Amino acid sequence: MSDTNSPVTYELIKTCAQTGARLGILHTPHGDIETPAFMCVGTQATVKAILPRDLKEIGAGIVLSNTYHLYMRPGHELVKKAGGLHEFSQWHGPMLTDSGGFQVFSLAAMNKIKEDGVEFNSHIDGSKHFFTPEKVMEIEEALGADIAMAFDECASAGCSYDYAVKAMDRTHRWAERCKRAHTREDQALFGIIQGGVFADLRIESAKALTAMDFPGYGIGGLSVGEPKPVMYEMLDTIRPYMPENKPHYLMGVGSADCLVEGSMRGVDMFDCVMQTRSARNALAMTFEGKKSLKQLQYVEDFRPIEEGCDCYACRHFTRAYIRHLIKADEILAAQLLTIHNLRFTYRLMEGIRQAIPEDRLLDYRNELMLRGTFN
């Protein structure tokens, strides 16, 4: 399917003169998303500890779900019978499914990579399974998200140059097979650029994938253990080879500093579990840095999690109350901190999107650094 008739298109609105960051709109069958955008992760067709209603209230635009996990449980055929992911999960905004490639290579107890695909054992019960590009397309089409990601090989951090070449070449061949197998007309298929931490491979992969004319491009295999400056170098390296009229998606990245730095390098879409995982570990993300609300200093602190935050948790509850919930092991603590951490991230993205048309994203980055946001 060529991007000329893709159900998902990207509209570039403004480029920041100071940094080159892109302000845009991603048009999808289930609504438009202002970019740069953060996508919250709903691995099992749910964003942990938060209702779809509350996601909408805090400004979520798009939710990501995981192909591997939903194939394992409850099964893509059941999701299809339920009317697809949107109906099954009752999130009626835009959705994206990753290919499950990262999980196949990282979670499975054992895996064996072949040219046809990957043989692996379930992390749940040890049962054997085989993912091919064609099988992954079948699963993602059944799930029915607005955006499906091609099946790729995500090489491990620190892999050799030779292995990175093999994984990249295999990713390119699998991308072609995914494109041939993908037929759902109301779903866009994005390709994924690989190449490890090797600049020449990243450029080669960007050229190969963009030549296949996908309607969008994931940048995979980063934030897997390499230092952040190396990730930024890879983004700078491939940027001249990324099409202006397609969305650029940096996969698995969501810390405040990376969201800003990635946006400065032309990234339009991000996703990460950090916000919800931190919430379940009593960590609040704020513009003054992270706060561990289980600490003794918050016992009698009757201020909101963050002064000036407009989320439900900050409007109604205090640090002291949330600390009490944490110490009492109450589920509500994770719910309130999840609401706050996601809203913090959406407020950060709103700040990025406001700074771009004002040509001051670098200034905004420096203001955040002074406030301690990245600590």
PDB file of N, CA, C and O in Angstrom, residues 17-81:
ATOM      1  N   ALA A  17      12.868  27.327  13.784  1.00  0.00           N
ATOM      2  CA  ALA A  17      14.082  27.908  13.196  1.00  0.00           C
ATOM      3  C   ALA A  17      15.288  27.706  14.098  1.00  0.00           C
ATOM      4  O   ALA A  17      16.434  27.654  13.635  1.00  0.00           O
ATOM      5  N   GLN A  18      15.046  27.579  15.398  1.00  0.00           N
ATOM      6  CA  GLN A  18      16.133  27.449  16.370  1.00  0.00           C
ATOM      7  C   GLN A  18      16.709  26.039  16.413  1.00  0.00           C
ATOM      8  O   GLN A  18      17.905  25.852  16.641  1.00  0.00           O
ATOM      9  N   THR A  19      15.856  25.021  16.203  1.00  0.00           N
ATOM     10  CA  THR A  19      16.300  23.633  16.372  1.00  0.00           C
ATOM     11  C   THR A  19      15.978  22.721  15.193  1.00  0.00           C
ATOM     12  O   THR A  19      16.579  21.649  15.074  1.00  0.00           O
ATOM     13  N   GLY A  20      15.024  23.072  14.368  1.00  0.00           N
ATOM     14  CA  GLY A  20      14.582  22.173  13.305  1.00  0.00           C
ATOM     15  C   GLY A  20      13.484  21.215  13.743  1.00  0.00           C
ATOM     16  O   GLY A  20      13.078  20.343  12.983  1.00  0.00           O
ATOM     17  N   ALA A  21      12.993  21.367  14.986  1.00  0.00           N
ATOM     18  CA  ALA A  21      11.884  20.533  15.460  1.00  0.00           C
ATOM     19  C   ALA A  21      10.653  20.773  14.595  1.00  0.00           C
ATOM     20  O   ALA A  21      10.465  21.861  14.042  1.00  0.00           O
ATOM     21  N   ARG A  22       9.801  19.742  14.508  1.00  0.00           N
ATOM     22  CA  ARG A  22       8.656  19.769  13.609  1.00  0.00           C
ATOM     23  C   ARG A  22       7.338  19.823  14.382  1.00  0.00           C
ATOM     24  O   ARG A  22       7.090  18.980  15.237  1.00  0.00           O
ATOM     25  N   LEU A  23       6.510  20.787  14.077  1.00  0.00           N
ATOM     26  CA  LEU A  23       5.142  20.831  14.578  1.00  0.00           C
ATOM     27  C   LEU A  23       4.253  20.301  13.466  1.00  0.00           C
ATOM     28  O   LEU A  23       4.350  20.745  12.322  1.00  0.00           O
ATOM     29  N   GLY A  24       3.413  19.323  13.783  1.00  0.00           N
ATOM     30  CA  GLY A  24       2.600  18.741  12.734  1.00  0.00           C
ATOM     31  C   GLY A  24       1.305  18.153  13.250  1.00  0.00           C
ATOM     32  O   GLY A  24       0.977  18.252  14.440  1.00  0.00           O
ATOM     33  N   ILE A  25       0.575  17.545  12.338  1.00  0.00           N
ATOM     34  CA  ILE A  25      -0.667  16.839  12.669  1.00  0.00           C
ATOM     35  C   ILE A  25      -0.634  15.474  12.010  1.00  0.00           C
ATOM     36  O   ILE A  25      -0.354  15.360  10.807  1.00  0.00           O
ATOM     37  N   LEU A  26      -0.889  14.446  12.796  1.00  0.00           N
ATOM     38  CA  LEU A  26      -1.010  13.090  12.277  1.00  0.00           C
ATOM     39  C   LEU A  26      -2.496  12.796  12.109  1.00  0.00           C
ATOM     40  O   LEU A  26      -3.242  12.797  13.095  1.00  0.00           O
ATOM     41  N   HIS A  27      -2.919  12.598  10.889  1.00  0.00           N
ATOM     42  CA  HIS A  27      -4.320  12.316  10.586  1.00  0.00           C
ATOM     43  C   HIS A  27      -4.531  10.804  10.552  1.00  0.00           C
ATOM     44  O   HIS A  27      -3.832  10.097   9.812  1.00  0.00           O
ATOM     45  N   THR A  28      -5.464  10.301  11.365  1.00  0.00           N
ATOM     46  CA  THR A  28      -5.742   8.866  11.420  1.00  0.00           C
ATOM     47  C   THR A  28      -7.245   8.629  11.317  1.00  0.00           C
ATOM     48  O   THR A  28      -8.039   9.550  11.515  1.00  0.00           O
ATOM     49  N   PRO A  29      -7.664   7.382  11.032  1.00  0.00           N
ATOM     50  CA  PRO A  29      -9.097   7.091  10.950  1.00  0.00           C
ATOM     51  C   PRO A  29      -9.858   7.382  12.246  1.00  0.00           C
ATOM     52  O   PRO A  29     -11.076   7.582  12.211  1.00  0.00           O
ATOM     53  N   HIS A  30      -9.163   7.381  13.401  1.00  0.00           N
ATOM     54  CA  HIS A  30      -9.846   7.621  14.666  1.00  0.00           C
ATOM     55  C   HIS A  30      -9.530   8.982  15.264  1.00  0.00           C
ATOM     56  O   HIS A  30      -9.722   9.195  16.463  1.00  0.00           O
ATOM     57  N   GLY A  31      -9.061   9.895  14.435  1.00  0.00           N
ATOM     58  CA  GLY A  31      -8.844  11.250  14.916  1.00  0.00           C
ATOM     59  C   GLY A  31      -7.455  11.775  14.598  1.00  0.00           C
ATOM     60  O   GLY A  31      -6.561  11.039  14.180  1.00  0.00           O
ATOM     61  N   ASP A  32      -7.294  13.074  14.788  1.00  0.00           N
ATOM     62  CA  ASP A  32      -6.031  13.748  14.523  1.00  0.00           C
ATOM     63  C   ASP A  32      -5.206  13.877  15.805  1.00  0.00           C
ATOM     64  O   ASP A  32      -5.762  14.023  16.900  1.00  0.00           O
ATOM     65  N   ILE A  33      -3.883  13.845  15.660  1.00  0.00           N
ATOM     66  CA  ILE A  33      -2.971  13.961  16.792  1.00  0.00           C
ATOM     67  C   ILE A  33      -1.983  15.073  16.492  1.00  0.00           C
ATOM     68  O   ILE A  33      -1.332  15.072  15.442  1.00  0.00           O
ATOM     69  N   GLU A  34      -1.865  16.020  17.417  1.00  0.00           N
ATOM     70  CA  GLU A  34      -0.852  17.057  17.270  1.00  0.00           C
ATOM     71  C   GLU A  34       0.510  16.463  17.616  1.00  0.00           C
ATOM     72  O   GLU A  34       0.640  15.709  18.584  1.00  0.00           O
ATOM     73  N   THR A  35       1.511  16.787  16.816  1.00  0.00           N
ATOM     74  CA  THR A  35       2.860  16.264  17.049  1.00  0.00           C
ATOM     75  C   THR A  35       3.848  17.415  17.211  1.00  0.00           C
ATOM     76  O   THR A  35       3.618  18.501  16.667  1.00  0.00           O
ATOM     77  N   PRO A  36       4.939  17.165  17.967  1.00  0.00           N
ATOM     78  CA  PRO A  36       5.388  15.920  18.555  1.00  0.00           C
ATOM     79  C   PRO A  36       4.407  15.390  19.610  1.00  0.00           C
ATOM     80  O   PRO A  36       3.841  16.170  20.386  1.00  0.00           O
ATOM     81  N   ALA A  37       4.231  14.082  19.626  1.00  0.00           N
ATOM     82  CA  ALA A  37       3.248  13.448  20.499  1.00  0.00           C
ATOM     83  C   ALA A  37       3.881  12.314  21.296  1.00  0.00           C
ATOM     84  O   ALA A  37       4.722  11.576  20.781  1.00  0.00           O
ATOM     85  N   PHE A  38       3.434  12.193  22.549  1.00  0.00           N
ATOM     86  CA  PHE A  38       3.809  11.052  23.372  1.00  0.00           C
ATOM     87  C   PHE A  38       2.667  10.060  23.364  1.00  0.00           C
ATOM     88  O   PHE A  38       1.509  10.424  23.586  1.00  0.00           O
ATOM     89  N   MET A  39       2.980   8.791  23.110  1.00  0.00           N
ATOM     90  CA  MET A  39       1.972   7.732  23.109  1.00  0.00           C
ATOM     91  C   MET A  39       2.111   6.922  24.394  1.00  0.00           C
ATOM     92  O   MET A  39       3.190   6.373  24.675  1.00  0.00           O
ATOM     93  N   CYS A  40       1.041   6.859  25.184  1.00  0.00           N
ATOM     94  CA  CYS A  40       1.103   6.029  26.380  1.00  0.00           C
ATOM     95  C   CYS A  40       0.958   4.561  25.976  1.00  0.00           C
ATOM     96  O   CYS A  40       0.321   4.235  24.967  1.00  0.00           O
ATOM     97  N   VAL A  41       1.554   3.689  26.772  1.00  0.00           N
ATOM     98  CA  VAL A  41       1.639   2.277  26.413  1.00  0.00           C
ATOM     99  C   VAL A  41       0.558   1.473  27.125  1.00  0.00           C
ATOM    100  O   VAL A  41       0.498   1.439  28.352  1.00  0.00           O
ATOM    101  N   GLY A  42      -0.282   0.830  26.335  1.00  0.00           N
ATOM    102  CA  GLY A  42      -1.310  -0.070  26.856  1.00  0.00           C
ATOM    103  C   GLY A  42      -1.007  -1.483  26.388  1.00  0.00           C
ATOM    104  O   GLY A  42      -1.724  -2.030  25.548  1.00  0.00           O
ATOM    105  N   THR A  43       0.036  -2.063  26.926  1.00  0.00           N
ATOM    106  CA  THR A  43       0.569  -3.346  26.464  1.00  0.00           C
ATOM    107  C   THR A  43      -0.516  -4.401  26.263  1.00  0.00           C
ATOM    108  O   THR A  43      -0.631  -5.018  25.214  1.00  0.00           O
ATOM    109  N   GLN A  44      -1.340  -4.600  27.291  1.00  0.00           N
ATOM    110  CA  GLN A  44      -2.348  -5.658  27.276  1.00  0.00           C
ATOM    111  C   GLN A  44      -3.733  -5.105  26.920  1.00  0.00           C
ATOM    112  O   GLN A  44      -4.744  -5.540  27.440  1.00  0.00           O
ATOM    113  N   ALA A  45      -3.776  -4.126  26.013  1.00  0.00           N
ATOM    114  CA  ALA A  45      -5.023  -3.447  25.644  1.00  0.00           C
ATOM    115  C   ALA A  45      -5.577  -2.643  26.809  1.00  0.00           C
ATOM    116  O   ALA A  45      -6.784  -2.426  26.911  1.00  0.00           O
ATOM    117  N   THR A  46      -4.680  -2.215  27.698  1.00  0.00           N
ATOM    118  CA  THR A  46      -5.054  -1.291  28.774  1.00  0.00           C
ATOM    119  C   THR A  46      -3.806  -0.554  29.229  1.00  0.00           C
ATOM    120  O   THR A  46      -2.737  -1.168  29.368  1.00  0.00           O
ATOM    121  N   VAL A  47      -3.926   0.757  29.426  1.00  0.00           N
ATOM    122  CA  VAL A  47      -2.847   1.501  30.067  1.00  0.00           C
ATOM    123  C   VAL A  47      -2.986   1.228  31.556  1.00  0.00           C
ATOM    124  O   VAL A  47      -4.041   1.462  32.145  1.00  0.00           O
ATOM    125  N   LYS A  48      -1.946   0.701  32.167  1.00  0.00           N
ATOM    126  CA  LYS A  48      -2.045   0.215  33.542  1.00  0.00           C
ATOM    127  C   LYS A  48      -2.514   1.305  34.501  1.00  0.00           C
ATOM    128  O   LYS A  48      -2.004   2.412  34.516  1.00  0.00           O
ATOM    129  N   ALA A  49      -3.510   0.945  35.322  1.00  0.00           N
ATOM    130  CA  ALA A  49      -3.989   1.761  36.450  1.00  0.00           C
ATOM    131  C   ALA A  49      -4.686   3.053  36.039  1.00  0.00           C
ATOM    132  O   ALA A  49      -4.739   3.996  36.824  1.00  0.00           O
ATOM    133  N   ILE A  50      -5.246   3.102  34.824  1.00  0.00           N
ATOM    134  CA  ILE A  50      -5.987   4.300  34.436  1.00  0.00           C
ATOM    135  C   ILE A  50      -7.106   3.926  33.461  1.00  0.00           C
ATOM    136  O   ILE A  50      -6.924   3.074  32.580  1.00  0.00           O
ATOM    137  N   LEU A  51      -8.258   4.541  33.633  1.00  0.00           N
ATOM    138  CA  LEU A  51      -9.407   4.303  32.763  1.00  0.00           C
ATOM    139  C   LEU A  51      -9.269   5.063  31.448  1.00  0.00           C
ATOM    140  O   LEU A  51      -8.684   6.148  31.414  1.00  0.00           O
ATOM    141  N   PRO A  52      -9.861   4.537  30.361  1.00  0.00           N
ATOM    142  CA  PRO A  52      -9.893   5.301  29.107  1.00  0.00           C
ATOM    143  C   PRO A  52     -10.504   6.693  29.289  1.00  0.00           C
ATOM    144  O   PRO A  52     -10.045   7.659  28.682  1.00  0.00           O
ATOM    145  N   ARG A  53     -11.514   6.796  30.117  1.00  0.00           N
ATOM    146  CA  ARG A  53     -12.140   8.093  30.406  1.00  0.00           C
ATOM    147  C   ARG A  53     -11.113   9.093  30.940  1.00  0.00           C
ATOM    148  O   ARG A  53     -11.078  10.265  30.533  1.00  0.00           O
ATOM    149  N   ASP A  54     -10.253   8.630  31.849  1.00  0.00           N
ATOM    150  CA  ASP A  54      -9.258   9.513  32.440  1.00  0.00           C
ATOM    151  C   ASP A  54      -8.123   9.813  31.467  1.00  0.00           C
ATOM    152  O   ASP A  54      -7.537  10.903  31.499  1.00  0.00           O
ATOM    153  N   LEU A  55      -7.808   8.860  30.607  1.00  0.00           N
ATOM    154  CA  LEU A  55      -6.818   9.122  29.564  1.00  0.00           C
ATOM    155  C   LEU A  55      -7.262  10.288  28.689  1.00  0.00           C
ATOM    156  O   LEU A  55      -6.474  11.170  28.340  1.00  0.00           O
ATOM    157  N   LYS A  56      -8.539  10.262  28.330  1.00  0.00           N
ATOM    158  CA  LYS A  56      -9.070  11.330  27.492  1.00  0.00           C
ATOM    159  C   LYS A  56      -8.998  12.673  28.218  1.00  0.00           C
ATOM    160  O   LYS A  56      -8.604  13.690  27.637  1.00  0.00           O
ATOM    161  N   GLU A  57      -9.322  12.678  29.506  1.00  0.00           N
ATOM    162  CA  GLU A  57      -9.330  13.926  30.283  1.00  0.00           C
ATOM    163  C   GLU A  57      -7.940  14.551  30.382  1.00  0.00           C
ATOM    164  O   GLU A  57      -7.791  15.770  30.337  1.00  0.00           O
ATOM    165  N   ILE A  58      -6.900  13.713  30.511  1.00  0.00           N
ATOM    166  CA  ILE A  58      -5.556  14.268  30.696  1.00  0.00           C
ATOM    167  C   ILE A  58      -4.871  14.615  29.378  1.00  0.00           C
ATOM    168  O   ILE A  58      -3.756  15.129  29.384  1.00  0.00           O
ATOM    169  N   GLY A  59      -5.520  14.339  28.253  1.00  0.00           N
ATOM    170  CA  GLY A  59      -4.974  14.777  26.971  1.00  0.00           C
ATOM    171  C   GLY A  59      -4.301  13.716  26.141  1.00  0.00           C
ATOM    172  O   GLY A  59      -3.561  14.040  25.208  1.00  0.00           O
ATOM    173  N   ALA A  60      -4.534  12.435  26.433  1.00  0.00           N
ATOM    174  CA  ALA A  60      -3.939  11.376  25.622  1.00  0.00           C
ATOM    175  C   ALA A  60      -4.493  11.431  24.207  1.00  0.00           C
ATOM    176  O   ALA A  60      -5.708  11.562  24.014  1.00  0.00           O
ATOM    177  N   GLY A  61      -3.621  11.322  23.221  1.00  0.00           N
ATOM    178  CA  GLY A  61      -4.070  11.367  21.844  1.00  0.00           C
ATOM    179  C   GLY A  61      -4.087   9.997  21.189  1.00  0.00           C
ATOM    180  O   GLY A  61      -4.947   9.697  20.379  1.00  0.00           O
ATOM    181  N   ILE A  62      -3.112   9.148  21.562  1.00  0.00           N
ATOM    182  CA  ILE A  62      -2.968   7.850  20.914  1.00  0.00           C
ATOM    183  C   ILE A  62      -2.406   6.855  21.921  1.00  0.00           C
ATOM    184  O   ILE A  62      -1.574   7.212  22.757  1.00  0.00           O
ATOM    185  N   VAL A  63      -2.893   5.628  21.849  1.00  0.00           N
ATOM    186  CA  VAL A  63      -2.470   4.562  22.765  1.00  0.00           C
ATOM    187  C   VAL A  63      -1.797   3.452  21.965  1.00  0.00           C
ATOM    188  O   VAL A  63      -2.251   3.084  20.875  1.00  0.00           O
ATOM    189  N   LEU A  64      -0.713   2.924  22.521  1.00  0.00           N
ATOM    190  CA  LEU A  64       0.032   1.835  21.892  1.00  0.00           C
ATOM    191  C   LEU A  64      -0.271   0.523  22.603  1.00  0.00           C
ATOM    192  O   LEU A  64      -0.308   0.478  23.823  1.00  0.00           O
ATOM    193  N   SER A  65      -0.500  -0.537  21.814  1.00  0.00           N
ATOM    194  CA  SER A  65      -0.662  -1.873  22.391  1.00  0.00           C
ATOM    195  C   SER A  65       0.347  -2.831  21.761  1.00  0.00           C
ATOM    196  O   SER A  65       0.945  -2.528  20.731  1.00  0.00           O
ATOM    197  N   ASN A  66       0.505  -3.985  22.406  1.00  0.00           N
ATOM    198  CA  ASN A  66       1.595  -4.885  22.034  1.00  0.00           C
ATOM    199  C   ASN A  66       1.103  -6.147  21.347  1.00  0.00           C
ATOM    200  O   ASN A  66       0.299  -6.906  21.905  1.00  0.00           O
ATOM    201  N   THR A  67       1.582  -6.379  20.149  1.00  0.00           N
ATOM    202  CA  THR A  67       1.170  -7.517  19.337  1.00  0.00           C
ATOM    203  C   THR A  67       1.534  -8.852  19.990  1.00  0.00           C
ATOM    204  O   THR A  67       0.719  -9.780  20.038  1.00  0.00           O
ATOM    205  N   TYR A  68       2.756  -8.966  20.482  1.00  0.00           N
ATOM    206  CA  TYR A  68       3.203 -10.210  21.114  1.00  0.00           C
ATOM    207  C   TYR A  68       2.305 -10.580  22.290  1.00  0.00           C
ATOM    208  O   TYR A  68       1.813 -11.708  22.387  1.00  0.00           O
ATOM    209  N   HIS A  69       2.096  -9.639  23.196  1.00  0.00           N
ATOM    210  CA  HIS A  69       1.322  -9.938  24.405  1.00  0.00           C
ATOM    211  C   HIS A  69      -0.141 -10.257  24.081  1.00  0.00           C
ATOM    212  O   HIS A  69      -0.731 -11.163  24.688  1.00  0.00           O
ATOM    213  N   LEU A  70      -0.738  -9.529  23.143  1.00  0.00           N
ATOM    214  CA  LEU A  70      -2.140  -9.779  22.817  1.00  0.00           C
ATOM    215  C   LEU A  70      -2.312 -11.061  22.013  1.00  0.00           C
ATOM    216  O   LEU A  70      -3.363 -11.709  22.088  1.00  0.00           O
ATOM    217  N   TYR A  71      -1.299 -11.459  21.266  1.00  0.00           N
ATOM    218  CA  TYR A  71      -1.312 -12.762  20.601  1.00  0.00           C
ATOM    219  C   TYR A  71      -1.278 -13.874  21.649  1.00  0.00           C
ATOM    220  O   TYR A  71      -1.996 -14.884  21.537  1.00  0.00           O
ATOM    221  N   MET A  72      -0.448 -13.688  22.674  1.00  0.00           N
ATOM    222  CA  MET A  72      -0.333 -14.686  23.735  1.00  0.00           C
ATOM    223  C   MET A  72      -1.600 -14.759  24.584  1.00  0.00           C
ATOM    224  O   MET A  72      -2.036 -15.834  24.985  1.00  0.00           O
ATOM    225  N   ARG A  73      -2.183 -13.604  24.838  1.00  0.00           N
ATOM    226  CA  ARG A  73      -3.337 -13.542  25.744  1.00  0.00           C
ATOM    227  C   ARG A  73      -4.067 -12.223  25.519  1.00  0.00           C
ATOM    228  O   ARG A  73      -3.450 -11.178  25.661  1.00  0.00           O
ATOM    229  N   PRO A  74      -5.311 -12.240  25.061  1.00  0.00           N
ATOM    230  CA  PRO A  74      -6.252 -13.363  24.957  1.00  0.00           C
ATOM    231  C   PRO A  74      -6.250 -14.039  23.593  1.00  0.00           C
ATOM    232  O   PRO A  74      -7.004 -14.974  23.375  1.00  0.00           O
ATOM    233  N   GLY A  75      -5.422 -13.566  22.654  1.00  0.00           N
ATOM    234  CA  GLY A  75      -5.418 -14.095  21.296  1.00  0.00           C
ATOM    235  C   GLY A  75      -6.035 -13.102  20.326  1.00  0.00           C
ATOM    236  O   GLY A  75      -7.065 -12.497  20.626  1.00  0.00           O
ATOM    237  N   HIS A  76      -5.400 -12.924  19.178  1.00  0.00           N
ATOM    238  CA  HIS A  76      -5.866 -11.904  18.233  1.00  0.00           C
ATOM    239  C   HIS A  76      -7.226 -12.237  17.634  1.00  0.00           C
ATOM    240  O   HIS A  76      -7.997 -11.324  17.305  1.00  0.00           O
ATOM    241  N   GLU A  77      -7.546 -13.526  17.531  1.00  0.00           N
ATOM    242  CA  GLU A  77      -8.859 -13.886  16.974  1.00  0.00           C
ATOM    243  C   GLU A  77      -9.989 -13.456  17.910  1.00  0.00           C
ATOM    244  O   GLU A  77     -11.055 -13.019  17.458  1.00  0.00           O
ATOM    245  N   LEU A  78      -9.758 -13.579  19.218  1.00  0.00           N
ATOM    246  CA  LEU A  78     -10.776 -13.135  20.168  1.00  0.00           C
ATOM    247  C   LEU A  78     -10.966 -11.624  20.091  1.00  0.00           C
ATOM    248  O   LEU A  78     -12.100 -11.119  20.123  1.00  0.00           O
ATOM    249  N   VAL A  79      -9.848 -10.891  19.989  1.00  0.00           N
ATOM    250  CA  VAL A  79      -9.936  -9.428  19.866  1.00  0.00           C
ATOM    251  C   VAL A  79     -10.706  -9.054  18.602  1.00  0.00           C
ATOM    252  O   VAL A  79     -11.545  -8.147  18.615  1.00  0.00           O
ATOM    253  N   LYS A  80     -10.441  -9.786  17.531  1.00  0.00           N
ATOM    254  CA  LYS A  80     -11.153  -9.530  16.281  1.00  0.00           C
ATOM    255  C   LYS A  80     -12.647  -9.765  16.445  1.00  0.00           C
ATOM    256  O   LYS A  80     -13.475  -8.960  15.983  1.00  0.00           O
ATOM    257  N   LYS A  81     -13.014 -10.855  17.120  1.00  0.00           N
ATOM    258  CA  LYS A  81     -14.436 -11.156  17.370  1.00  0.00           C
ATOM    259  C   LYS A  81     -15.094 -10.066  18.203  1.00  0.00           C
ATOM    260  O   LYS A  81     -16.297  -9.799  18.063  1.00  0.00           O
TER     261      LYS A  81
END
